[in-house]
Coordinates of C-alpha atoms and ligand atoms in Angstrom, one line a residue:
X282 CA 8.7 -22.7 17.9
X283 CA 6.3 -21.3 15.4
X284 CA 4.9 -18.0 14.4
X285 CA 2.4 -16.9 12.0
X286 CA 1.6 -14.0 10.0
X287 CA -2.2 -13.1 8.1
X288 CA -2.4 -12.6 4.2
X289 CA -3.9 -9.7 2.4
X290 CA -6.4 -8.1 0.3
X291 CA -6.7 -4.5 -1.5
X292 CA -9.9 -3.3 -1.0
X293 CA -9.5 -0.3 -3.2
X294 CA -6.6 1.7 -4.3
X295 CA -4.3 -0.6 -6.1
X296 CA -1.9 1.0 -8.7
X297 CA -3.4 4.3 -7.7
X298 CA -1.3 4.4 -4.3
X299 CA 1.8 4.6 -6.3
X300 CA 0.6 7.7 -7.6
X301 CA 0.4 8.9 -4.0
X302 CA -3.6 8.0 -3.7
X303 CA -5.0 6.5 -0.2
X304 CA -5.1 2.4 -0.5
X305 CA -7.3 0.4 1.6
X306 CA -6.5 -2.8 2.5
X307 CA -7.6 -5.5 5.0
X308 CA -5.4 -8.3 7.0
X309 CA -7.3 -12.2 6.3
X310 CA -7.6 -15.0 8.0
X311 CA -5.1 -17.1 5.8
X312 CA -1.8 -17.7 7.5
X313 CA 2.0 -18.4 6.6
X314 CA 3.3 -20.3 9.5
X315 CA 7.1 -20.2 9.9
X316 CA 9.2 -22.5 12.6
X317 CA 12.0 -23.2 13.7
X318 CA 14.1 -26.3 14.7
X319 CA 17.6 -26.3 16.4
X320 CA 19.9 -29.5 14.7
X321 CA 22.9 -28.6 17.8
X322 CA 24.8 -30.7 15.6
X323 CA 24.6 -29.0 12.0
X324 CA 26.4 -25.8 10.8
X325 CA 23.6 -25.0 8.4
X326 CA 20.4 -23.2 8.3
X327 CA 18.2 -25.9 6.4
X328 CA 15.2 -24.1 5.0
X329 CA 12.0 -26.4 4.0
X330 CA 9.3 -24.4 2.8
X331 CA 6.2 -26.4 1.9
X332 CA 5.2 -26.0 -2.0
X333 CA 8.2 -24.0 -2.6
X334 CA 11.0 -26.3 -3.0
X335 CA 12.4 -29.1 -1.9
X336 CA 15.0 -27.2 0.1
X337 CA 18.3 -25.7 1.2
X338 CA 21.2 -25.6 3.2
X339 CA 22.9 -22.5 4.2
X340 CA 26.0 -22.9 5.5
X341 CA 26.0 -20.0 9.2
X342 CA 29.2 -18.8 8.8
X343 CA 27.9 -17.5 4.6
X344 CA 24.7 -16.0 5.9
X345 CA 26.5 -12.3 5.9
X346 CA 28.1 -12.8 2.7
X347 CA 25.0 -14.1 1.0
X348 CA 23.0 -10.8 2.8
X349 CA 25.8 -8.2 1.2
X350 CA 25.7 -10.4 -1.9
X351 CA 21.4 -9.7 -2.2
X352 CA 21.5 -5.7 -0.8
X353 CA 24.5 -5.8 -3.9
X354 CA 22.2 -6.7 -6.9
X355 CA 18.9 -5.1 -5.5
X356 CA 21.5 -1.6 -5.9
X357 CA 22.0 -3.2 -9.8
X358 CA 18.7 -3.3 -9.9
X359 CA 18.2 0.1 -8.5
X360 CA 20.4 0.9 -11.2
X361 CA 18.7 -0.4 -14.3
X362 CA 21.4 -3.1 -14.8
X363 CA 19.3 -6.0 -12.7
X364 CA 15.7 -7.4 -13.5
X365 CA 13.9 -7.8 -9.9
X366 CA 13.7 -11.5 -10.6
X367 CA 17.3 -11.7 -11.2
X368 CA 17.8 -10.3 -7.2
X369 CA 17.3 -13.7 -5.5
X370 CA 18.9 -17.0 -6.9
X371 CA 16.4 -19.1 -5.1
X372 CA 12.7 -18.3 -3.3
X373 CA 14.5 -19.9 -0.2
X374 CA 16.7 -16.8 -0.1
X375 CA 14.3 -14.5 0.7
X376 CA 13.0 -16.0 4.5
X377 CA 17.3 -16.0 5.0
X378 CA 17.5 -12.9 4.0
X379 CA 15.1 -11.8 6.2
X380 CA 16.2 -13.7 9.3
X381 CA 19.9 -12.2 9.1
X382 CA 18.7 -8.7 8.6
X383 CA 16.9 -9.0 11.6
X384 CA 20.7 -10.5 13.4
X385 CA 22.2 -7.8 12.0
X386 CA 19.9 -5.3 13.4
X387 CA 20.1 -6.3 16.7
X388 CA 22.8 -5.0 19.1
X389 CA 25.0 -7.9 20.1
X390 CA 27.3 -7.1 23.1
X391 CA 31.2 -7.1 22.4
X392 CA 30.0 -7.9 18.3
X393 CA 33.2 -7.6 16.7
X394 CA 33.1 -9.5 13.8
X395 CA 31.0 -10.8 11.2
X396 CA 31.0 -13.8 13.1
X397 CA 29.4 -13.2 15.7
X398 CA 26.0 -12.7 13.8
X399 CA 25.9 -16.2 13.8
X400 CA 22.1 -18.1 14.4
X401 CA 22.0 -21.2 15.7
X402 CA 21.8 -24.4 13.6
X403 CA 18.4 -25.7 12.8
X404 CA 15.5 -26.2 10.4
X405 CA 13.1 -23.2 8.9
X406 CA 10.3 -24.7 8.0
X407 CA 6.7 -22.8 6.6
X408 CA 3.7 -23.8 5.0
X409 CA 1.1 -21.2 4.2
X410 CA -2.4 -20.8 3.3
X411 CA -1.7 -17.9 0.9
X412 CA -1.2 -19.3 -3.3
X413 CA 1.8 -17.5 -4.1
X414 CA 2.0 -14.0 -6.2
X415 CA -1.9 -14.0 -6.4
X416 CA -2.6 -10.6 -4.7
X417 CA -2.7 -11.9 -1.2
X418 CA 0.8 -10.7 -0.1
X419 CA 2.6 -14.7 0.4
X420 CA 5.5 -13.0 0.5
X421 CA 5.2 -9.8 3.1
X422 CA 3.8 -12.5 5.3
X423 CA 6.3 -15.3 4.9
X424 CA 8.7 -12.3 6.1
X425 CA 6.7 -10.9 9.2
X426 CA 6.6 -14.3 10.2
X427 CA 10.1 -14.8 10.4
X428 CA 11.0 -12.0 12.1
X429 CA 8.8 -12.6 14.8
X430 CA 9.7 -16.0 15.1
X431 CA 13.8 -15.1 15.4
X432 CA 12.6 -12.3 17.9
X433 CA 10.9 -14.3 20.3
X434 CA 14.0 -16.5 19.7
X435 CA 16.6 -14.1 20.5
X436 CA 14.2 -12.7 23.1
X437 CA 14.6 -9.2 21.2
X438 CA 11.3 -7.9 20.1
X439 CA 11.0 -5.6 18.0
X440 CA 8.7 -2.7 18.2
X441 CA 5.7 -3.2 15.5
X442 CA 7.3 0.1 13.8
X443 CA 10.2 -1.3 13.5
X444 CA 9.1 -4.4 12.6
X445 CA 6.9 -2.8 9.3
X446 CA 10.0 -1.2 8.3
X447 CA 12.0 -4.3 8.2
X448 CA 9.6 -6.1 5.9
X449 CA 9.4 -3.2 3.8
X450 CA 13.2 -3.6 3.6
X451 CA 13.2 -7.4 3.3
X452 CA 10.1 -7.3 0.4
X453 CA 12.1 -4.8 -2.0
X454 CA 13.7 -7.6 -3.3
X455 CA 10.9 -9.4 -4.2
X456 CA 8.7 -6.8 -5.3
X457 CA 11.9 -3.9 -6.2
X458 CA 10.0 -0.6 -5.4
X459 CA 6.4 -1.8 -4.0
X460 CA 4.1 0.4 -1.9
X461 CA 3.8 -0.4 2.0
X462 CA 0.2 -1.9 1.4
X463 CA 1.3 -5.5 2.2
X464 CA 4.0 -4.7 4.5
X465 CA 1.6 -2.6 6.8
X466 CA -1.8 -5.2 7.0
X467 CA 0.6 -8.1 7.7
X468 CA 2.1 -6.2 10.5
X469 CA -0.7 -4.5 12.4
X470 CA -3.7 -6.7 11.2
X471 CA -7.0 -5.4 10.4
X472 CA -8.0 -2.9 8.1
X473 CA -5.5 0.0 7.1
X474 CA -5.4 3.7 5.4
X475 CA -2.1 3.5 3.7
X476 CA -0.7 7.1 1.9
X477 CA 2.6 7.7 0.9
X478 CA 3.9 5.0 2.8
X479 CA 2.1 6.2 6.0
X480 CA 0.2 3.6 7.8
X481 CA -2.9 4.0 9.9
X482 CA -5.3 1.6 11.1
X483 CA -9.1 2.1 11.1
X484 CA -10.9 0.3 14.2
X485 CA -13.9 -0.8 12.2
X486 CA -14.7 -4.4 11.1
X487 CA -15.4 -5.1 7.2
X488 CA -18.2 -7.1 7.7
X489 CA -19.7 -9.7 5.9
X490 CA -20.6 -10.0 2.1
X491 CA -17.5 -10.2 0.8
X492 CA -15.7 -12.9 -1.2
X493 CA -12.4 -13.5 -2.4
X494 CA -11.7 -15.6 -6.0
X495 CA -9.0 -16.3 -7.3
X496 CA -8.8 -16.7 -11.3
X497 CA -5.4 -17.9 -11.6
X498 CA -1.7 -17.1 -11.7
X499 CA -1.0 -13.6 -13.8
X500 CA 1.7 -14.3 -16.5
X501 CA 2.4 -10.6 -16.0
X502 CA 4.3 -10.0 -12.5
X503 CA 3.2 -6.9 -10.3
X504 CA 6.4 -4.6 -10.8
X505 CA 5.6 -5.2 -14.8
X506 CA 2.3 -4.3 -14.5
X507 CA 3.0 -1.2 -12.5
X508 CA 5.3 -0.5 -15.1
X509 CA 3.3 -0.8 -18.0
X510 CA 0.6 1.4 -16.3
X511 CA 3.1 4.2 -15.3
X512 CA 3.9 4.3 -19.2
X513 CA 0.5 5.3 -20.4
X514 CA -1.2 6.8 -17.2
X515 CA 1.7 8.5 -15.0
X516 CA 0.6 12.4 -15.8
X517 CA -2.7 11.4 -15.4
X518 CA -3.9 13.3 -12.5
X519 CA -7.5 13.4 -12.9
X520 CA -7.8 10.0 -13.1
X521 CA -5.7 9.2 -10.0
X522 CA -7.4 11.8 -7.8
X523 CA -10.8 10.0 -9.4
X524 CA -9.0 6.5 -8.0
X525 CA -8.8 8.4 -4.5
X526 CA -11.8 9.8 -4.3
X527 CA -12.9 6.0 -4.5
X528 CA -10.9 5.3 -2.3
X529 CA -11.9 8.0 0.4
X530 CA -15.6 6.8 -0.4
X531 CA -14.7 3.3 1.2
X532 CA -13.2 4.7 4.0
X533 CA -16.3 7.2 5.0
X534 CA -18.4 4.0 4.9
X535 CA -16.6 1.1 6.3
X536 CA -17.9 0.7 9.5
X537 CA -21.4 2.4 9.4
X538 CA -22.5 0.8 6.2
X539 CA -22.8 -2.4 8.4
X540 CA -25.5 -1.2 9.7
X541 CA -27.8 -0.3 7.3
X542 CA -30.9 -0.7 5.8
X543 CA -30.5 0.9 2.7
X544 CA -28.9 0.2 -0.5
X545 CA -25.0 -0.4 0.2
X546 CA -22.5 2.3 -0.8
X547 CA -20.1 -0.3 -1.7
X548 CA -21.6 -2.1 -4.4
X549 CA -21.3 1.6 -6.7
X550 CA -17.9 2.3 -5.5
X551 CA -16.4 -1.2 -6.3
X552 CA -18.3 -0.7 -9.8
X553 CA -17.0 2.8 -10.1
X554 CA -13.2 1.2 -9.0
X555 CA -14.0 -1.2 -11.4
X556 CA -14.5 1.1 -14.5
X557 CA -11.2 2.6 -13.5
X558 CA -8.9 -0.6 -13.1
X559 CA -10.8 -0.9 -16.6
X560 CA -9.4 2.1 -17.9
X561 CA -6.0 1.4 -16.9
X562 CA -6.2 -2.1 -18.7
X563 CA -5.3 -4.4 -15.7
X564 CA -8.7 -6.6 -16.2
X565 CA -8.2 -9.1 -18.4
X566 CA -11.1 -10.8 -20.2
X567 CA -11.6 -14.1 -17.9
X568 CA -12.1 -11.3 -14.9
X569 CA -14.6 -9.2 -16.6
X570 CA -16.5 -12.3 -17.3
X571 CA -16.9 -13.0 -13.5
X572 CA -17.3 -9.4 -12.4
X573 CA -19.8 -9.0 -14.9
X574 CA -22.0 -12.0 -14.0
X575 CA -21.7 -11.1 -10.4
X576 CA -22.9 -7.2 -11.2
X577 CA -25.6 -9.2 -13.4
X578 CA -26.8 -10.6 -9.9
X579 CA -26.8 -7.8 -8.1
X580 CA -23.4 -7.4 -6.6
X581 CA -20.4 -5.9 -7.4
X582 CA -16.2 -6.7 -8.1
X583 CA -13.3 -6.0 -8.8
X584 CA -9.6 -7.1 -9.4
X585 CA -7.8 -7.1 -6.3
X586 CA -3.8 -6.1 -6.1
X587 CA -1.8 -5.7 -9.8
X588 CA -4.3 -7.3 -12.0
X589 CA -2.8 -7.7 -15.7
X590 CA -1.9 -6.2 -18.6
X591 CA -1.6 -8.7 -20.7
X592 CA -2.4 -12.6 -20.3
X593 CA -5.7 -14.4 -19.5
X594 CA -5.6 -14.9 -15.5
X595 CA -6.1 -11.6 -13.3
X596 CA -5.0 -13.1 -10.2
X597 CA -7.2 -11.7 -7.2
X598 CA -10.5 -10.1 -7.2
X599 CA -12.7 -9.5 -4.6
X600 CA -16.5 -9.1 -4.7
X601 CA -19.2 -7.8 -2.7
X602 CA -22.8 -9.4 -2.6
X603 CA -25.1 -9.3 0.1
X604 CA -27.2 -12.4 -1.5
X605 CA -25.5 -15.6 -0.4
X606 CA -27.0 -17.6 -2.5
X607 CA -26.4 -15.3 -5.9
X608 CA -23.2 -15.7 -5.0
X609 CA -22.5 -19.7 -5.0
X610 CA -25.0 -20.0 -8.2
X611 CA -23.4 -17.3 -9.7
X612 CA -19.3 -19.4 -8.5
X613 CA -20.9 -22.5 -9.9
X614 CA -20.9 -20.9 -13.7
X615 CA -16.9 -20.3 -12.8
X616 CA -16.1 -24.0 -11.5
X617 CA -12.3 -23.9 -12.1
X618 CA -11.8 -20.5 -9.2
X619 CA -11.4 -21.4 -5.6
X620 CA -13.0 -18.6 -3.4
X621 CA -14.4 -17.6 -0.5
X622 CA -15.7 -15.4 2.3
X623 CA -13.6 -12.4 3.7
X624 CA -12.3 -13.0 6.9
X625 CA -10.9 -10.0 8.5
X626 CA -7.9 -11.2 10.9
X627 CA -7.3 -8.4 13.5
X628 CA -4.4 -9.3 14.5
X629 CA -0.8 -8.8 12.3
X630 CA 2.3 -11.0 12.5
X631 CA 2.3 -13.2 16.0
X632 CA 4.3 -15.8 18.1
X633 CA 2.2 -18.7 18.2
X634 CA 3.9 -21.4 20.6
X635 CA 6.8 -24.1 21.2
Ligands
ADP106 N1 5.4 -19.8 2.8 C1 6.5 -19.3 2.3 N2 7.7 -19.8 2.7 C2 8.8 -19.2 2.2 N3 8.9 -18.3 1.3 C3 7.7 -17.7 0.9 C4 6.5 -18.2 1.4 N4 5.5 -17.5 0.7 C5 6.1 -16.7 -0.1 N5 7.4 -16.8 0.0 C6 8.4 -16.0 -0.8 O1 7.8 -15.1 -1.5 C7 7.9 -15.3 -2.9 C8 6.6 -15.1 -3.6 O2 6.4 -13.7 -3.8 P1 5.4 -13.1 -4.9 O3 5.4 -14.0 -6.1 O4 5.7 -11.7 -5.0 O5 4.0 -13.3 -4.2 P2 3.1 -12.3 -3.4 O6 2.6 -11.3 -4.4 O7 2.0 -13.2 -2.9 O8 3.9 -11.7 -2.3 C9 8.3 -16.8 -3.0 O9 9.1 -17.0 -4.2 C10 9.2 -16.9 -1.8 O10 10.5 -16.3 -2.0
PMV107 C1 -0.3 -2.5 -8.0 C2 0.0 -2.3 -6.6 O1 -0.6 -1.1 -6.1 C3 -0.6 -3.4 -5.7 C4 0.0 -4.7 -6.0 O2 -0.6 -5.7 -5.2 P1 -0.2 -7.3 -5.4 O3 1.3 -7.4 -5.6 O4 -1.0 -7.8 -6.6 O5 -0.7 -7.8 -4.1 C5 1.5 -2.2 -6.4 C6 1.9 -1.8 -5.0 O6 1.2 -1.1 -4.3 O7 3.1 -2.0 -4.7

């Protein structure tokens, strides 16, 4: 029994969304793909997650306890008293976690106990295409994959609303207060208008000419990052409603700029975007080296999800050139970042077989 889930990348409106800004983001075709084995004669849950760790038993009959143990410290962390690395004692925990929320949020008939959430034995296993913590949402989609795994399962499927919301639950305690971006492309696919936590997908295809590269691992995580901007630029108003206006830009032009003959609207607004991600000091100096050799060519880029403050490696960023060719020559200077086309996956979190 196996289900997978897409990854993710932010088109435009990274950091600005959590200043209430419009974000823009776009469901890939890079998987997590989750599965499940019954082991009738185990008591355990025995978690094996490819390039993860080595993995884990949980014993059934602690799954509760270890839930109310993690909702516990991501309060502490609520209250100041918990970093949002020290919420989870292992990366297994999280894929658990989400598999007994969703137990718990189903109605059992004649549940009396805590017992009675029991699973059944088995073996979670999940390998992924996603690199881990590098923009692409690894996480969101290890969770959406899980959940649809253990609803097909149970034979209790969720509604996709419902569904959203749970990963948004499950994510906080990876990423402690994090917008709905990931949460929301993992879960309906495609591209999606995200706004103060609102979700609504656009019908259009991206298109082609975009790449994604990825220039290593930020030292930096995404809640510190967030942080260290909200320091300096918080009050900033102009300079968000500048991010949005970006933003909106993108939006107007998805779909119709496919089609044209003329010079492509998005190669000014990812420069524009890029000039303010700039500003904000998320772009370290390795990324500006790439985005400015790909603007040198004719195209445009820019850092893709948190970026980083501080540190040489800016995780994600995603480009836009319409000459193929530029594009590998201009990859070829940059030999140590993998990367590659866009490939918009229209379809979220799915069962994929037995
Ligand atoms: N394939 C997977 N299987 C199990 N857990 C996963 C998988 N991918 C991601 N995770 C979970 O998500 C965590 C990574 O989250 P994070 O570093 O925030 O990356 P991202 O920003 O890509 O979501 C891992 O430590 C693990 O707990
Ligand atoms: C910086 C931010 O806007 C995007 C972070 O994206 P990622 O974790 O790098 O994929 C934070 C958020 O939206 O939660």
């Amino acid at each position: 029994m196996q289900a997978r889930a897409p990854g993710k990348v932010i088109l435009s409106g990274e950091h600005s969304v959590v200043y209430g800004a419009p974000a823009l983001a776009v469901a890939i075709k890079k998987h997590t793909y989750v599965s499940f084995k019954p082991v009738t004669e185990s008591k355990t849950i025995n978690t094996l997650f490819a390039g993860i760790s080595s993995g884990m038993h949980y014993p059934l009959h602690a799954l509760s306890h270890l839930k109310h143990k993690l909702d516990n410290r991501f309060e502490q962390f609520l209250k100041g008293d918990l970093p949002v690395r020290g919420i989870m004692s292992q990366p297994d925990d999280l894929l658990v976690y989400a598999m007994t929320t969703l137990m718990h949020h189903l109605p059992v008939p004649g549940r009396v106990s805590s017992t009675s959430y029991l699973p059944m034995p088995g073996r979670l296993l999940s390998e992924s295409d996603l690199p881990l913590g590098a923009g692409m949402g690894s996480s969101a989609s290890a969770i959406a994959a899980t959940l649809v795994l253990f609803e097909h399962l149970l034979d209790k499927p969720l509604t996709l609303d419902q569904r959203f919301e749970m990963i948004r639950f499950c994510e906080r305690l990876q990423h402690g207060r994090g917008s709905a971006i990931d949460a929301a492309t993992v879960t309906y696919g495609g591209l999606n208008h995200i706004q103060a936590g609102k979700v609504a997908s656009i019908d259009q295809h991206l298109g082609a000419h975009w790449y994604w590269i990825f220039t290593g691992s930020p030292t930096v995580s995404t809640g510190e990052c967030v942080q260290s901007v909200r320091e300096h630029f918080e009050d900033d108003t102009a300079l968000w409603n500048a991010f949005a206006a970006i933003t909106r830009g993108f939006v107007d032009c998805v779909g119709d700029c496919n089609a044209s003959e003329t010079r492509n609207p998005h190669i000014d607004l990812i420069k524009e975007n890029h000039r303010l991600l700039q500003r904000i000091g998320v772009v370290p100096h390795s990324a500006l080296l790439l985005i400015d050799a790909i603007e040198a060519d004719g195209g445009a880029a820019k850092i893709s999800g948190a970026g980083a403050t501080r540190g040489d490696a800016g995780g994600l960023v995603i480009a836009y050139q319409p000459d193929e060719q530029a594009m590998s020559q201009v990859m070829s200077q940059f030999p140590g970042y993998t990367w590659g086309a866009v490939e918009q996956d229209s379809q979220g979190a799915c069962y994929v077989g037995d």
